[in-house]
Coordinates of C-alpha atoms and ligand atoms in Angstrom, one line a residue:
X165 CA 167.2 94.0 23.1
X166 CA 165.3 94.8 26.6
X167 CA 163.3 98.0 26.4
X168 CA 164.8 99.6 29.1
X169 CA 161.4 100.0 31.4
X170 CA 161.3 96.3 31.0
X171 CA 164.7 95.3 32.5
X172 CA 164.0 97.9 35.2
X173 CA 160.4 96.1 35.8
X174 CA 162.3 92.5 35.2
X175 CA 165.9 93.2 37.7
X176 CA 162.9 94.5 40.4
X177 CA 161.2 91.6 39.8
X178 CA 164.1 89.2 40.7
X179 CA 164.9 91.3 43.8
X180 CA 161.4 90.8 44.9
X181 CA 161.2 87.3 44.4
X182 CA 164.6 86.7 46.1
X183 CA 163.2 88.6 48.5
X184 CA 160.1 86.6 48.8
X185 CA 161.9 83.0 48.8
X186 CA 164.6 84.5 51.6
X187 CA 161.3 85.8 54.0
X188 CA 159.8 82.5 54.6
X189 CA 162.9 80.7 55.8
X190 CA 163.6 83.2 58.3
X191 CA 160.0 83.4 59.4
X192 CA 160.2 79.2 59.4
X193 CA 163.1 79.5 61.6
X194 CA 161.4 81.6 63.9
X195 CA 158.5 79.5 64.2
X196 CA 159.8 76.3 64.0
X197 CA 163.1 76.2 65.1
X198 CA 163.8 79.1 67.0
X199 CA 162.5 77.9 70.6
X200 CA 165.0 74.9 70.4
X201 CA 168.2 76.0 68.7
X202 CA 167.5 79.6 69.8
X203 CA 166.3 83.0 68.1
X204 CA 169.6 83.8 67.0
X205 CA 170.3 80.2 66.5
X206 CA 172.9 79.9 69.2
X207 CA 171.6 76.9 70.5
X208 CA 169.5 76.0 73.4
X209 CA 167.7 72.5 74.0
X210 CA 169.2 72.0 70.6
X211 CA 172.5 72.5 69.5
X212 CA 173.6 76.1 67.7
X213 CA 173.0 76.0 64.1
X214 CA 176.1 78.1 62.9
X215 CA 178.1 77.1 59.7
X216 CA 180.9 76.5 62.3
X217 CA 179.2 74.1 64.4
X218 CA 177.7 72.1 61.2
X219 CA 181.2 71.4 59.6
X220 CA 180.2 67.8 60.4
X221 CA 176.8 67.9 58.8
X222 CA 176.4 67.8 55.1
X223 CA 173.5 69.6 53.6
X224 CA 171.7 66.7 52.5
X225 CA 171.9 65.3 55.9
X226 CA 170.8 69.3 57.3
X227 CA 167.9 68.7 54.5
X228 CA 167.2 65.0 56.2
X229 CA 167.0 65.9 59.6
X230 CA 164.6 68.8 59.0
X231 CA 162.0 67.0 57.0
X232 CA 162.5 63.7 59.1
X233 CA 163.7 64.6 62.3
X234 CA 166.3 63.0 64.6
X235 CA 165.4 59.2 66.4
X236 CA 166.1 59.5 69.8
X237 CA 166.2 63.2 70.7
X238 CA 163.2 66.1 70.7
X239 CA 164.0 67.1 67.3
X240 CA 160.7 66.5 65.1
X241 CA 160.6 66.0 61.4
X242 CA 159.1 69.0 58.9
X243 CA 157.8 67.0 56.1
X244 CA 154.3 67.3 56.6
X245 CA 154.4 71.2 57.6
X246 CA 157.2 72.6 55.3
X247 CA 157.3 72.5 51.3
X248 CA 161.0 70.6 50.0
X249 CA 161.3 74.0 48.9
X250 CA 160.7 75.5 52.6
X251 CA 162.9 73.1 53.8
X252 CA 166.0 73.3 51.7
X253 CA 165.8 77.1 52.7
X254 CA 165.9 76.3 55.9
X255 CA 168.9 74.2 55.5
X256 CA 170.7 76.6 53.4
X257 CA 169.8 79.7 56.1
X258 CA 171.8 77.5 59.1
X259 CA 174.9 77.2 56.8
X260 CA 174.7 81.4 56.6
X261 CA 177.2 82.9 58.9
X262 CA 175.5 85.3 61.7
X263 CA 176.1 89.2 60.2
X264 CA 177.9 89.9 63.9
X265 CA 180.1 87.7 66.0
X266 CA 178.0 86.6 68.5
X267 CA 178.7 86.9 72.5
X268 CA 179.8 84.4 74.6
X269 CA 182.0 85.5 78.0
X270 CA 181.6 85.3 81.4
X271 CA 177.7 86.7 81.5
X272 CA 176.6 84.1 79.4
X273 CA 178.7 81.5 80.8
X274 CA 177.2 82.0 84.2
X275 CA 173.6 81.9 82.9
X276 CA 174.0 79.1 81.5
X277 CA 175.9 77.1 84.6
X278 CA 173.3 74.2 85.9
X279 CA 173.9 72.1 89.0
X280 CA 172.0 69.3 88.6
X281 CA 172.9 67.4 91.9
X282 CA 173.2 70.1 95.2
X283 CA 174.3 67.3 97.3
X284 CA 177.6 65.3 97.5
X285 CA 176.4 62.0 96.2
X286 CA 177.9 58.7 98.0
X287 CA 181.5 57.8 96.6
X288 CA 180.8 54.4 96.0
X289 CA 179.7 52.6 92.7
X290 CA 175.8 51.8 93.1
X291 CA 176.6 48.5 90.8
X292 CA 179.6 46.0 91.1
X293 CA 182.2 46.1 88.6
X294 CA 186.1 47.0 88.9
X295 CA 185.7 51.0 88.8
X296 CA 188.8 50.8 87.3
X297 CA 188.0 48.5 84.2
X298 CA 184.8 50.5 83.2
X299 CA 184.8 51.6 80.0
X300 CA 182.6 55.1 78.5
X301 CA 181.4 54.1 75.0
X302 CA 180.2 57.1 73.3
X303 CA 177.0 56.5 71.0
X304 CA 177.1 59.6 68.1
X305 CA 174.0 57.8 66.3
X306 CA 171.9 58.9 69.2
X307 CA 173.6 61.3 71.3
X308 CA 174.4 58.5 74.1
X309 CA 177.0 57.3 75.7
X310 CA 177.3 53.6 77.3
X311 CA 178.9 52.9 80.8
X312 CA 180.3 48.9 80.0
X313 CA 182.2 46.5 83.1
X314 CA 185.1 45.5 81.2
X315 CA 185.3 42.5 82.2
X316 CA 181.6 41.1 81.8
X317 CA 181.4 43.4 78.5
X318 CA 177.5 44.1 79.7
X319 CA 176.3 47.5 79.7
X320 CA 175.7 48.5 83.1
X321 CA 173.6 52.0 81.9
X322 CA 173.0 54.3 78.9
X323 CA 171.9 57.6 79.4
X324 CA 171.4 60.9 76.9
X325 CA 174.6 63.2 75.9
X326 CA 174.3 66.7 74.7
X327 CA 174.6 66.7 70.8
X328 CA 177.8 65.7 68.7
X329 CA 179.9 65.0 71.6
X330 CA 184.0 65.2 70.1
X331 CA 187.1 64.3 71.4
X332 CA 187.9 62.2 74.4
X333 CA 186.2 62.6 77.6
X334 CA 188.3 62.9 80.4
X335 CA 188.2 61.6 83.7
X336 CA 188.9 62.8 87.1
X337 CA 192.0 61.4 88.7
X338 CA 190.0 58.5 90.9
X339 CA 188.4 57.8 87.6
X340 CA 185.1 58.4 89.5
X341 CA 183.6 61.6 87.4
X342 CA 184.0 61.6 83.8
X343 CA 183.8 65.2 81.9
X344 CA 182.4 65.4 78.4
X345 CA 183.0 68.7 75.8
X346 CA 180.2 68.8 73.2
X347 CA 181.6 71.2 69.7
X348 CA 178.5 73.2 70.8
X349 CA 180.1 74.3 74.0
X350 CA 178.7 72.5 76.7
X351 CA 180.5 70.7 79.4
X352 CA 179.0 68.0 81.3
X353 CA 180.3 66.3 84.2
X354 CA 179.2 62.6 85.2
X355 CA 179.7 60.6 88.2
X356 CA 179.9 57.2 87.3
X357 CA 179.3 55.5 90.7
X358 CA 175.9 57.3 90.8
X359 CA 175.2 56.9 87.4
X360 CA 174.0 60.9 87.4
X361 CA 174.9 64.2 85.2
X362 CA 176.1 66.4 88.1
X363 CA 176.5 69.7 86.5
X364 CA 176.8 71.1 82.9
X365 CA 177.9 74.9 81.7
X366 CA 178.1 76.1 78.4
X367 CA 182.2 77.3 78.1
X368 CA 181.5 78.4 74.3
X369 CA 179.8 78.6 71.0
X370 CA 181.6 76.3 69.0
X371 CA 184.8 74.7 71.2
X372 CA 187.2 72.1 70.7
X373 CA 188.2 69.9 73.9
X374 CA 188.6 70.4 77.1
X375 CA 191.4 68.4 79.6
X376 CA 191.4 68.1 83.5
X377 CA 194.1 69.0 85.9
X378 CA 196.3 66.5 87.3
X379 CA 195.5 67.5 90.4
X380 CA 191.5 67.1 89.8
X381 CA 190.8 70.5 90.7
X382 CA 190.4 72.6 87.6
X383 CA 188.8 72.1 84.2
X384 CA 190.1 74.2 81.1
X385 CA 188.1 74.5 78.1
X386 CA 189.7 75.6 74.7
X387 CA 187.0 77.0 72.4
X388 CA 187.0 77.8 68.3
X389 CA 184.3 80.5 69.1
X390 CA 184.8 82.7 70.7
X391 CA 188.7 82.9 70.6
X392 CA 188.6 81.9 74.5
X393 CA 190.2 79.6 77.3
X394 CA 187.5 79.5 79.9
X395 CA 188.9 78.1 83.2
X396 CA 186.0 75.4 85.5
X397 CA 186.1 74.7 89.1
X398 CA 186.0 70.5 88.5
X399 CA 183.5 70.3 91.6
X400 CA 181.0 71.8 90.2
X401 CA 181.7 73.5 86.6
X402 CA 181.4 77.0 87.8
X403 CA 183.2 79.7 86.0
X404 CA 187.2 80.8 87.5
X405 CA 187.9 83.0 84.8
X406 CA 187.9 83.4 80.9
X407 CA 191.3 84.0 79.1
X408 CA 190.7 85.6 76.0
X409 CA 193.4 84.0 73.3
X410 CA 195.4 87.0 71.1
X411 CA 199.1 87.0 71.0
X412 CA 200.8 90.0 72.4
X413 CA 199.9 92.3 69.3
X414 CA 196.6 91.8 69.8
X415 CA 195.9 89.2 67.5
X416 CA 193.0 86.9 68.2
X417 CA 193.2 83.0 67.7
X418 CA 190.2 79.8 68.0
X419 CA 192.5 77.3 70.1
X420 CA 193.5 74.1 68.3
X421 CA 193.4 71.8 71.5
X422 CA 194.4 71.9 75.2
X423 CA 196.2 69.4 77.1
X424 CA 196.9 69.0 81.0
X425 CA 200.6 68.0 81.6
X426 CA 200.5 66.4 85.3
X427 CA 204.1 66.0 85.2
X428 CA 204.5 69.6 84.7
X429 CA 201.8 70.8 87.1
X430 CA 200.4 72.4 83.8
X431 CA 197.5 72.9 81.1
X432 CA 199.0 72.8 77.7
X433 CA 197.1 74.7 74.9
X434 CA 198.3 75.6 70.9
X435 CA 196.6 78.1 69.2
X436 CA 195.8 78.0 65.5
X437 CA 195.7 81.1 64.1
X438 CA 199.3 83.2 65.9
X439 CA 202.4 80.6 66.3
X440 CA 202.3 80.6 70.2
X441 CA 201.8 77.7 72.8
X442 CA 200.9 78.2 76.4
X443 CA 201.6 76.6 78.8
X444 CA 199.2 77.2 82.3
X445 CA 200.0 76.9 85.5
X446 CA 197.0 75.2 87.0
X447 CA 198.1 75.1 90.7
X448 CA 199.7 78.7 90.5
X449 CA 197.8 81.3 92.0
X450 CA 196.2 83.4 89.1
X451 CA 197.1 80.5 86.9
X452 CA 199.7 82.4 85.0
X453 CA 200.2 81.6 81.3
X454 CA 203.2 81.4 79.5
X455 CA 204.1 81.9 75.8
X456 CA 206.2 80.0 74.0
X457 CA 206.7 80.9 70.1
X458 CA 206.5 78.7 67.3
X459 CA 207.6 78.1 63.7
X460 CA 203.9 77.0 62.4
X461 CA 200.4 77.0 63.3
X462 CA 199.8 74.0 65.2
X463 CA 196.2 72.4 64.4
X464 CA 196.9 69.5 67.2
X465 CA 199.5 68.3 69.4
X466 CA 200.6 65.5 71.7
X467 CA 203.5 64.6 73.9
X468 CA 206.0 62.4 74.6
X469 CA 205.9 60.2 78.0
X470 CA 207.9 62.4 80.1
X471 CA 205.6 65.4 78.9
X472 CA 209.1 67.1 78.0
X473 CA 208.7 67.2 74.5
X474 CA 205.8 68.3 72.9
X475 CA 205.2 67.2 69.2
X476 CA 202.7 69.4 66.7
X477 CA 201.1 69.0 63.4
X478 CA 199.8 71.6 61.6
X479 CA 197.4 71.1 58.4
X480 CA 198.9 72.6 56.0
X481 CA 202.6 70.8 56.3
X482 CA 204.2 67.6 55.7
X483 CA 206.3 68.3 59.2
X484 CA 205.8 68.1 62.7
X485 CA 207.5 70.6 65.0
X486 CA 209.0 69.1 68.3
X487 CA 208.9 71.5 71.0
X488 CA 211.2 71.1 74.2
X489 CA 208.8 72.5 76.7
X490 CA 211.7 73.0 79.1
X491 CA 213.8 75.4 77.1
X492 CA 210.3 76.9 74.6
X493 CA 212.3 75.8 71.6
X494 CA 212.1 73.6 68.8
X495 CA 214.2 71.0 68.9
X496 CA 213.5 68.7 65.5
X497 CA 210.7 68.3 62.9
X498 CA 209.3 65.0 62.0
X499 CA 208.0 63.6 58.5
X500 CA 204.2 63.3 59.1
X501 CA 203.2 62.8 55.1
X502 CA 199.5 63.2 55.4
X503 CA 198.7 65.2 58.6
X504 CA 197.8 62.9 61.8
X505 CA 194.6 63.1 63.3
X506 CA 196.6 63.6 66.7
X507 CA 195.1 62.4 70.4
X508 CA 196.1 59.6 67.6
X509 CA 199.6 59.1 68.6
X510 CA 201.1 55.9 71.0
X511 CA 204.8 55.5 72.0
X512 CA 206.5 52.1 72.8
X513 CA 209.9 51.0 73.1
X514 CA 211.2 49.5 70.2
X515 CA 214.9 48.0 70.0
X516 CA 216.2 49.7 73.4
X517 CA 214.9 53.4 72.1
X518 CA 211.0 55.1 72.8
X519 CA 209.2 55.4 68.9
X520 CA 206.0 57.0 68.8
X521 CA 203.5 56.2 65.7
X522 CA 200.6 57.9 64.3
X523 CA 198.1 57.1 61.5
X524 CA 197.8 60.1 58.6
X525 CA 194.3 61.3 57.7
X526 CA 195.4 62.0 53.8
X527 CA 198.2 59.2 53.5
X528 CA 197.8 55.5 54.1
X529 CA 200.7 55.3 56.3
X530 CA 201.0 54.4 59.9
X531 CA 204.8 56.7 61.0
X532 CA 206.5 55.5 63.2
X533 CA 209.0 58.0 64.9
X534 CA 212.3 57.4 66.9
X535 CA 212.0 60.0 69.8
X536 CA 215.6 60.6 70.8
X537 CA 216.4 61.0 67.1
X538 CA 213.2 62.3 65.5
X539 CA 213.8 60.4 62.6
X540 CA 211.2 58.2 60.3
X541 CA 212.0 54.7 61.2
X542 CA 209.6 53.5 59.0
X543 CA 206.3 54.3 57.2
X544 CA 203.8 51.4 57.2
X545 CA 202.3 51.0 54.7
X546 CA 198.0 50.6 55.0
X547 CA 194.8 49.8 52.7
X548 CA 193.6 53.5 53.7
X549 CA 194.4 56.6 55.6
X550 CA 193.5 56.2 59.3
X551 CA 192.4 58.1 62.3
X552 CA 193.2 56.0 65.4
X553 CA 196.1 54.0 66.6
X554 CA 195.9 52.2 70.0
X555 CA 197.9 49.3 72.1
X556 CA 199.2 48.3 75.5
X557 CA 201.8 47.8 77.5
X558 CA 200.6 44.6 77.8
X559 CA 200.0 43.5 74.3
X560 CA 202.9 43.5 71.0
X561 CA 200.6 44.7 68.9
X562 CA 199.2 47.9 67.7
X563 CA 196.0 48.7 66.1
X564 CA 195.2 50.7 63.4
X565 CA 191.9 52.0 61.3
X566 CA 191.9 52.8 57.5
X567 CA 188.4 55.1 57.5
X568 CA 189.7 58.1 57.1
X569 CA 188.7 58.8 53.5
X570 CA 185.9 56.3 53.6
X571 CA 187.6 54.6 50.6
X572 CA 185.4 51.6 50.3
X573 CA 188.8 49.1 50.2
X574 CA 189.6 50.7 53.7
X575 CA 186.8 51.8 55.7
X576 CA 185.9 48.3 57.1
X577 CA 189.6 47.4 58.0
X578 CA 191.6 46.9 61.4
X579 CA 195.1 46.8 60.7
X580 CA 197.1 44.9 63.1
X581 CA 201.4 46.1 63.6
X582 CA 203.6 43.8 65.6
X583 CA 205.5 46.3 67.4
X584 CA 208.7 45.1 67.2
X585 CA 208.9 43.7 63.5
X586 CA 207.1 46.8 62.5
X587 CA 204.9 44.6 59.7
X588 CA 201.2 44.3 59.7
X589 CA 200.7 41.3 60.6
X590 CA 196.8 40.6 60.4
X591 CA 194.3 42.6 58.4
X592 CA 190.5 42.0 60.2
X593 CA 187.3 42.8 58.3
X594 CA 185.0 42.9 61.6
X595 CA 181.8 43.3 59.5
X596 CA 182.5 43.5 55.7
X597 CA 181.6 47.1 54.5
X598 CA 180.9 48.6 57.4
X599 CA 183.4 51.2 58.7
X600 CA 185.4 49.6 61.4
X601 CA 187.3 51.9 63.8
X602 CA 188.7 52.8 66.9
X603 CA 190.5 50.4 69.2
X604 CA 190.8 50.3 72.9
X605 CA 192.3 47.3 75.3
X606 CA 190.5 46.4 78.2
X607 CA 193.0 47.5 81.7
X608 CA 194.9 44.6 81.6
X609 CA 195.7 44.9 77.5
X610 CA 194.0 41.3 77.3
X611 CA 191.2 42.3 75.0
X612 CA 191.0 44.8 72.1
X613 CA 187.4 46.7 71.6
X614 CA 186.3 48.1 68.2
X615 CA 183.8 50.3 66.9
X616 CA 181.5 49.5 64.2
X617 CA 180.7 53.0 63.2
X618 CA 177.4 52.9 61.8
X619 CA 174.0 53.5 63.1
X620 CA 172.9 49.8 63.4
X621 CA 176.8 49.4 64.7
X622 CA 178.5 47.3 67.3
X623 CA 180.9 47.0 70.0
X624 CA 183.1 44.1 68.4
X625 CA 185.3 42.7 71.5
X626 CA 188.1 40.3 70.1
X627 CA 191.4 38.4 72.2
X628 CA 194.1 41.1 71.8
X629 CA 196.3 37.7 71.5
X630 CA 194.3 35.3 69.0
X631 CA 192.6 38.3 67.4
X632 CA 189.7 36.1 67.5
X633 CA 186.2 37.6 68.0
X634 CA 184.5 37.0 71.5
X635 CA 181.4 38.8 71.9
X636 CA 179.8 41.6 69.9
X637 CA 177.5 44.6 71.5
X638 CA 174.4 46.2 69.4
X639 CA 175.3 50.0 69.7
X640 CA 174.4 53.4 67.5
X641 CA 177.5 55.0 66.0
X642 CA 179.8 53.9 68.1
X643 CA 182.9 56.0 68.2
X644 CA 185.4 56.4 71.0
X645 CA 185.6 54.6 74.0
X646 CA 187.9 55.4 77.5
X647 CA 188.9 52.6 79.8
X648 CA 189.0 54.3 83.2
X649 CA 192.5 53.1 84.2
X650 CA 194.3 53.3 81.0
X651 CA 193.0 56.5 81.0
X652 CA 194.2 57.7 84.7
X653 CA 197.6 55.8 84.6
X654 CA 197.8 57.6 80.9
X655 CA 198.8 54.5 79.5
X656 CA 201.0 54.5 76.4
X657 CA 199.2 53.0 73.8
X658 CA 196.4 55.3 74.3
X659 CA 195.6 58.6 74.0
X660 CA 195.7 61.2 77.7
Ligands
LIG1000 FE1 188.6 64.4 66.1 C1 189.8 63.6 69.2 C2 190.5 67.2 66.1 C3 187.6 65.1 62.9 C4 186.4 61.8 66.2 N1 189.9 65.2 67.4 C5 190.2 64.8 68.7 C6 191.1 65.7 69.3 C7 191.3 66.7 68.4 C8 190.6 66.4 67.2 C9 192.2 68.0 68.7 C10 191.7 65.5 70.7 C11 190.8 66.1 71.7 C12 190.7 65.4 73.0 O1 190.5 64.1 73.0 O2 190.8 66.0 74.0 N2 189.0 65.9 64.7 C13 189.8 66.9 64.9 C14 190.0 67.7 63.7 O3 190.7 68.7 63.6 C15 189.2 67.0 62.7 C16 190.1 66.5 61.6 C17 188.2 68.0 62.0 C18 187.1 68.5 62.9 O4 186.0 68.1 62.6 O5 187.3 69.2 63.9 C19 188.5 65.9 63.5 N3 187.3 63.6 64.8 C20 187.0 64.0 63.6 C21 186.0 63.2 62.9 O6 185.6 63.3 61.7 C22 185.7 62.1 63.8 C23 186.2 60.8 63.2 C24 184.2 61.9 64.1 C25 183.6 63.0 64.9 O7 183.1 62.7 66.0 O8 183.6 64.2 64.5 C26 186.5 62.5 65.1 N4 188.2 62.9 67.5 C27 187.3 61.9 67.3 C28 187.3 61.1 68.5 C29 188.3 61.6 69.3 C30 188.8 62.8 68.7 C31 186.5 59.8 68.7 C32 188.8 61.0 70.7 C33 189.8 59.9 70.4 C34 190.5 59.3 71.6 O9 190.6 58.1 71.7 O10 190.9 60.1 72.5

């Protein structure tokens, strides 16, 4: 038994010492941090440090990069400054959510707008390849992003992203500027025939993707934080407007993912926490929105050719929702066992009738959907779950990754699907043990690209007929890449 003095003296002890080991990280952040990533660690030269923005980071990797740094950008390592001890409380301070929501509307938006290039640049490629047969590689391992010919597979120029760039980048409807989302916010728009960052705002704190008007004139962001659409003029990135995202009660929501639908003369967007879709008129004046009420929360989306039907997944169910855009109801669901990483979705015809298929993140199944029926037509079976799915017009086969869980009998797999037997038909190991993943085909379908995801990774370029390997490209974490005309014409094995 504790004299009672005692425990008073020991509990103000603890407190003090708590105290004591929670003062230097904040005071380390201050010094050492807070000029890049900001004082209230928004971001600035360096990305925000807020729980929501490090999702992707795990803390042993947080721990890594502060005592070692990051190759190939400013951020310097700690090691020799900061104790381990300093530095895992630095790592465990950036996953602490901020005590207040921070700010980020039309104010900060305009601050932040930069136009790196005043004067029109000359709208002609300053190298010689087919504009249309470029493809944009992005590098995560460093931040990068490659601009290849795709039909000499030689880079023609690398040059520096913002940090963790996500989802696709999307191109302007001449396939001459190419915009990029970073989940920090930032929006960066690139002209390719100049080989040049134009101009670059920052939309939002923590955001999700952005998509570009059919008619090339308007660029909407959707963001996770804060709850926001924020509307670009494509020319030059400057703000239109802001459209805060609550449902008619009030209710706020992040937005899942935003869409444009040229066919409809709209921007698409679902948001993920009220059970509404908008649709946006982007050559409206005002740009009005419209509601359309759902059964679920939708976490993703994509749609069918015609951009009639739009077809959801939401995380935490085994069905998709199709949504006939025309009417704003829902029409069928769809078995999608393991939720689909969607943007991951490719239609074809099979047997007279359009199917779409999808890889599942949890499942190892590739679906594959009838799209006048909605029903399963058949689940394929694969080594691993997968996140990407792409093919061709061109080409009768699909391919498929199996990284999704990084189960070590998957992760270095390509699968290969005839499209009209529905069977796998080849299984590729590109390099044993390494993750292998994400497929694209060169504009005329006649060659298949894959990532090798790792740091020391590749750019593995096979014969989308043979399936042989022709050449193979050093690159840094290679993840997505966009060929410019399968990406304008919104090909169909390949996501718009
Ligand atoms: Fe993605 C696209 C959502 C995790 C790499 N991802 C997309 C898109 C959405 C999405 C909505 C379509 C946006 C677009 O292209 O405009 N991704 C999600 C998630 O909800 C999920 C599961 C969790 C999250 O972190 O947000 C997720 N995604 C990942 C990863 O872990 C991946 C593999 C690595 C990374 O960079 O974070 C990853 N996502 C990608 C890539 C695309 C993408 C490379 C573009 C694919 C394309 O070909 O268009």
């Amino acid at each position: 038994m504790i004299a009672k003095p005692l425990a008073v003296f020991l509990a103000t002890l603890v407190l003090s010492l708590n105290a004591y080991a929670a003062q230097p990280a904040e005071k380390n952040y201050a010094e050492h941090c807070a000029s890049c990533h900001g004082a209230d660690r928004l971001g600035g030269s360096g990305p925000a440090l807020l729980p929501e923005n490090l999702e992707r980071l795990r803390r042993p990797e947080a721990f890594k990069t502060i005592a070692e740094g990051r190759p190939a950008s400013q951020m310097a390592g700690f090691a020799d400054k900061l104790a381990k001890e300093e530095i895992q409380a630095l790592a465990d301070l950036v996953y602490q959510p901020l005590p207040k929501t921070p700010v980020w509307g039309a104010d900060e938006i305009i601050t932040s707008h930069t136009l790196h290039e005043f004067n029109p640049l000359p709208n002609r490629p300053v190298f010689t390849a087919d504009p249309l047969n470029l493809f944009i590689v992005v590098e995560t391992g460093d931040h990068h992003a490659t601009l290849l010919d795709g039909d000499k597979f030689e880079p023609i120029h690398r040059f520096q992203t913002r940090y963790a760039l996500h989802g696709g980048p999307k191109f302007s409807p001449d396939g001459r500027f190419v915009y990029f989302a970073s989940r920090d916010g930032w929006v960066s728009k690139y002209d390719i025939y100049n080989l040049k960052t134009v101009a670059e705002v920052r939309a939002g704190i923590n955001t999700r993707n952005v998509a570009v008007s059919g008619d090339g004139k308007t660029v909407l962001v959707g963001n996770y934080l804060p709850h926001s659409l924020v509307l670009l003029n494509a020319e030059d990135l400057s703000l239109i407007k802001v459209i805060p995202t609550a449902d008619a009660s009030g209710k706020s929501s992040r937005v899942s993912a935003v869409y444009q639908a040229e066919p409809r003369g709209s921007f698409v967007a679902a948001l993920k926490d009220v059970k509404e879709v908008w649709e946006i008129a982007y050559a409206k004046a005002d740009f009005p929105v419209r509601r359309i009420a759902v059964e679920n929360y939708l976490d993703d989306f994509f749609f069918d050719q015609s951009y009639r039907h739009l077809i959801g997944a939401a995380r935490d169910g085994k069905k998709g929702q199709v949504i006939d855009l025309d009417s704003g109801t829902k029409v069928a669901e769809i078995e999608l066992p393991g939720m689909p990483h969607l943007g991951s979705g490719i239609t074809w015809e099979w047997q007279g009738k359009p199917v779409m298929a999808t890889p599942n993140i949890k499942d190892a199944v590739v679906s594959v959907i009838d799209m006048n029926t909605w029903k399963t037509v058949k689940q394929i079976k694969t080594l691993g779950p997968g996140f990407f799915m792409r093919s061709h017009e061109n080409t009768p086969y699909a391919w498929t990754d199996g990284f999704a869980t990084m189960s070590p009998q998957s992760r270095d797999v390509m699968h290969i699907i005839d499209k009209n037997t529905l069977e796998v038909v080849q299984t590729l190991r590109p390099i044993p043990g390494k993750i292998a993943a994400h497929t694209e085909f060169t504009r005329d379908g006649k060659y298949a690209l894959v990532s090798i995801w790792e740091k020391d990774g590749a750019l593995v370029i096979y014969d989308a007929a043979t399936f042989k390997e022709i050449k193979r490209l050093p690159m840094n974490k290679p993840s997505g890449k966009y060929n410019v005309f399968n990406k304008i014409t919104r090909s169909a094995g390949t996501s718009h």
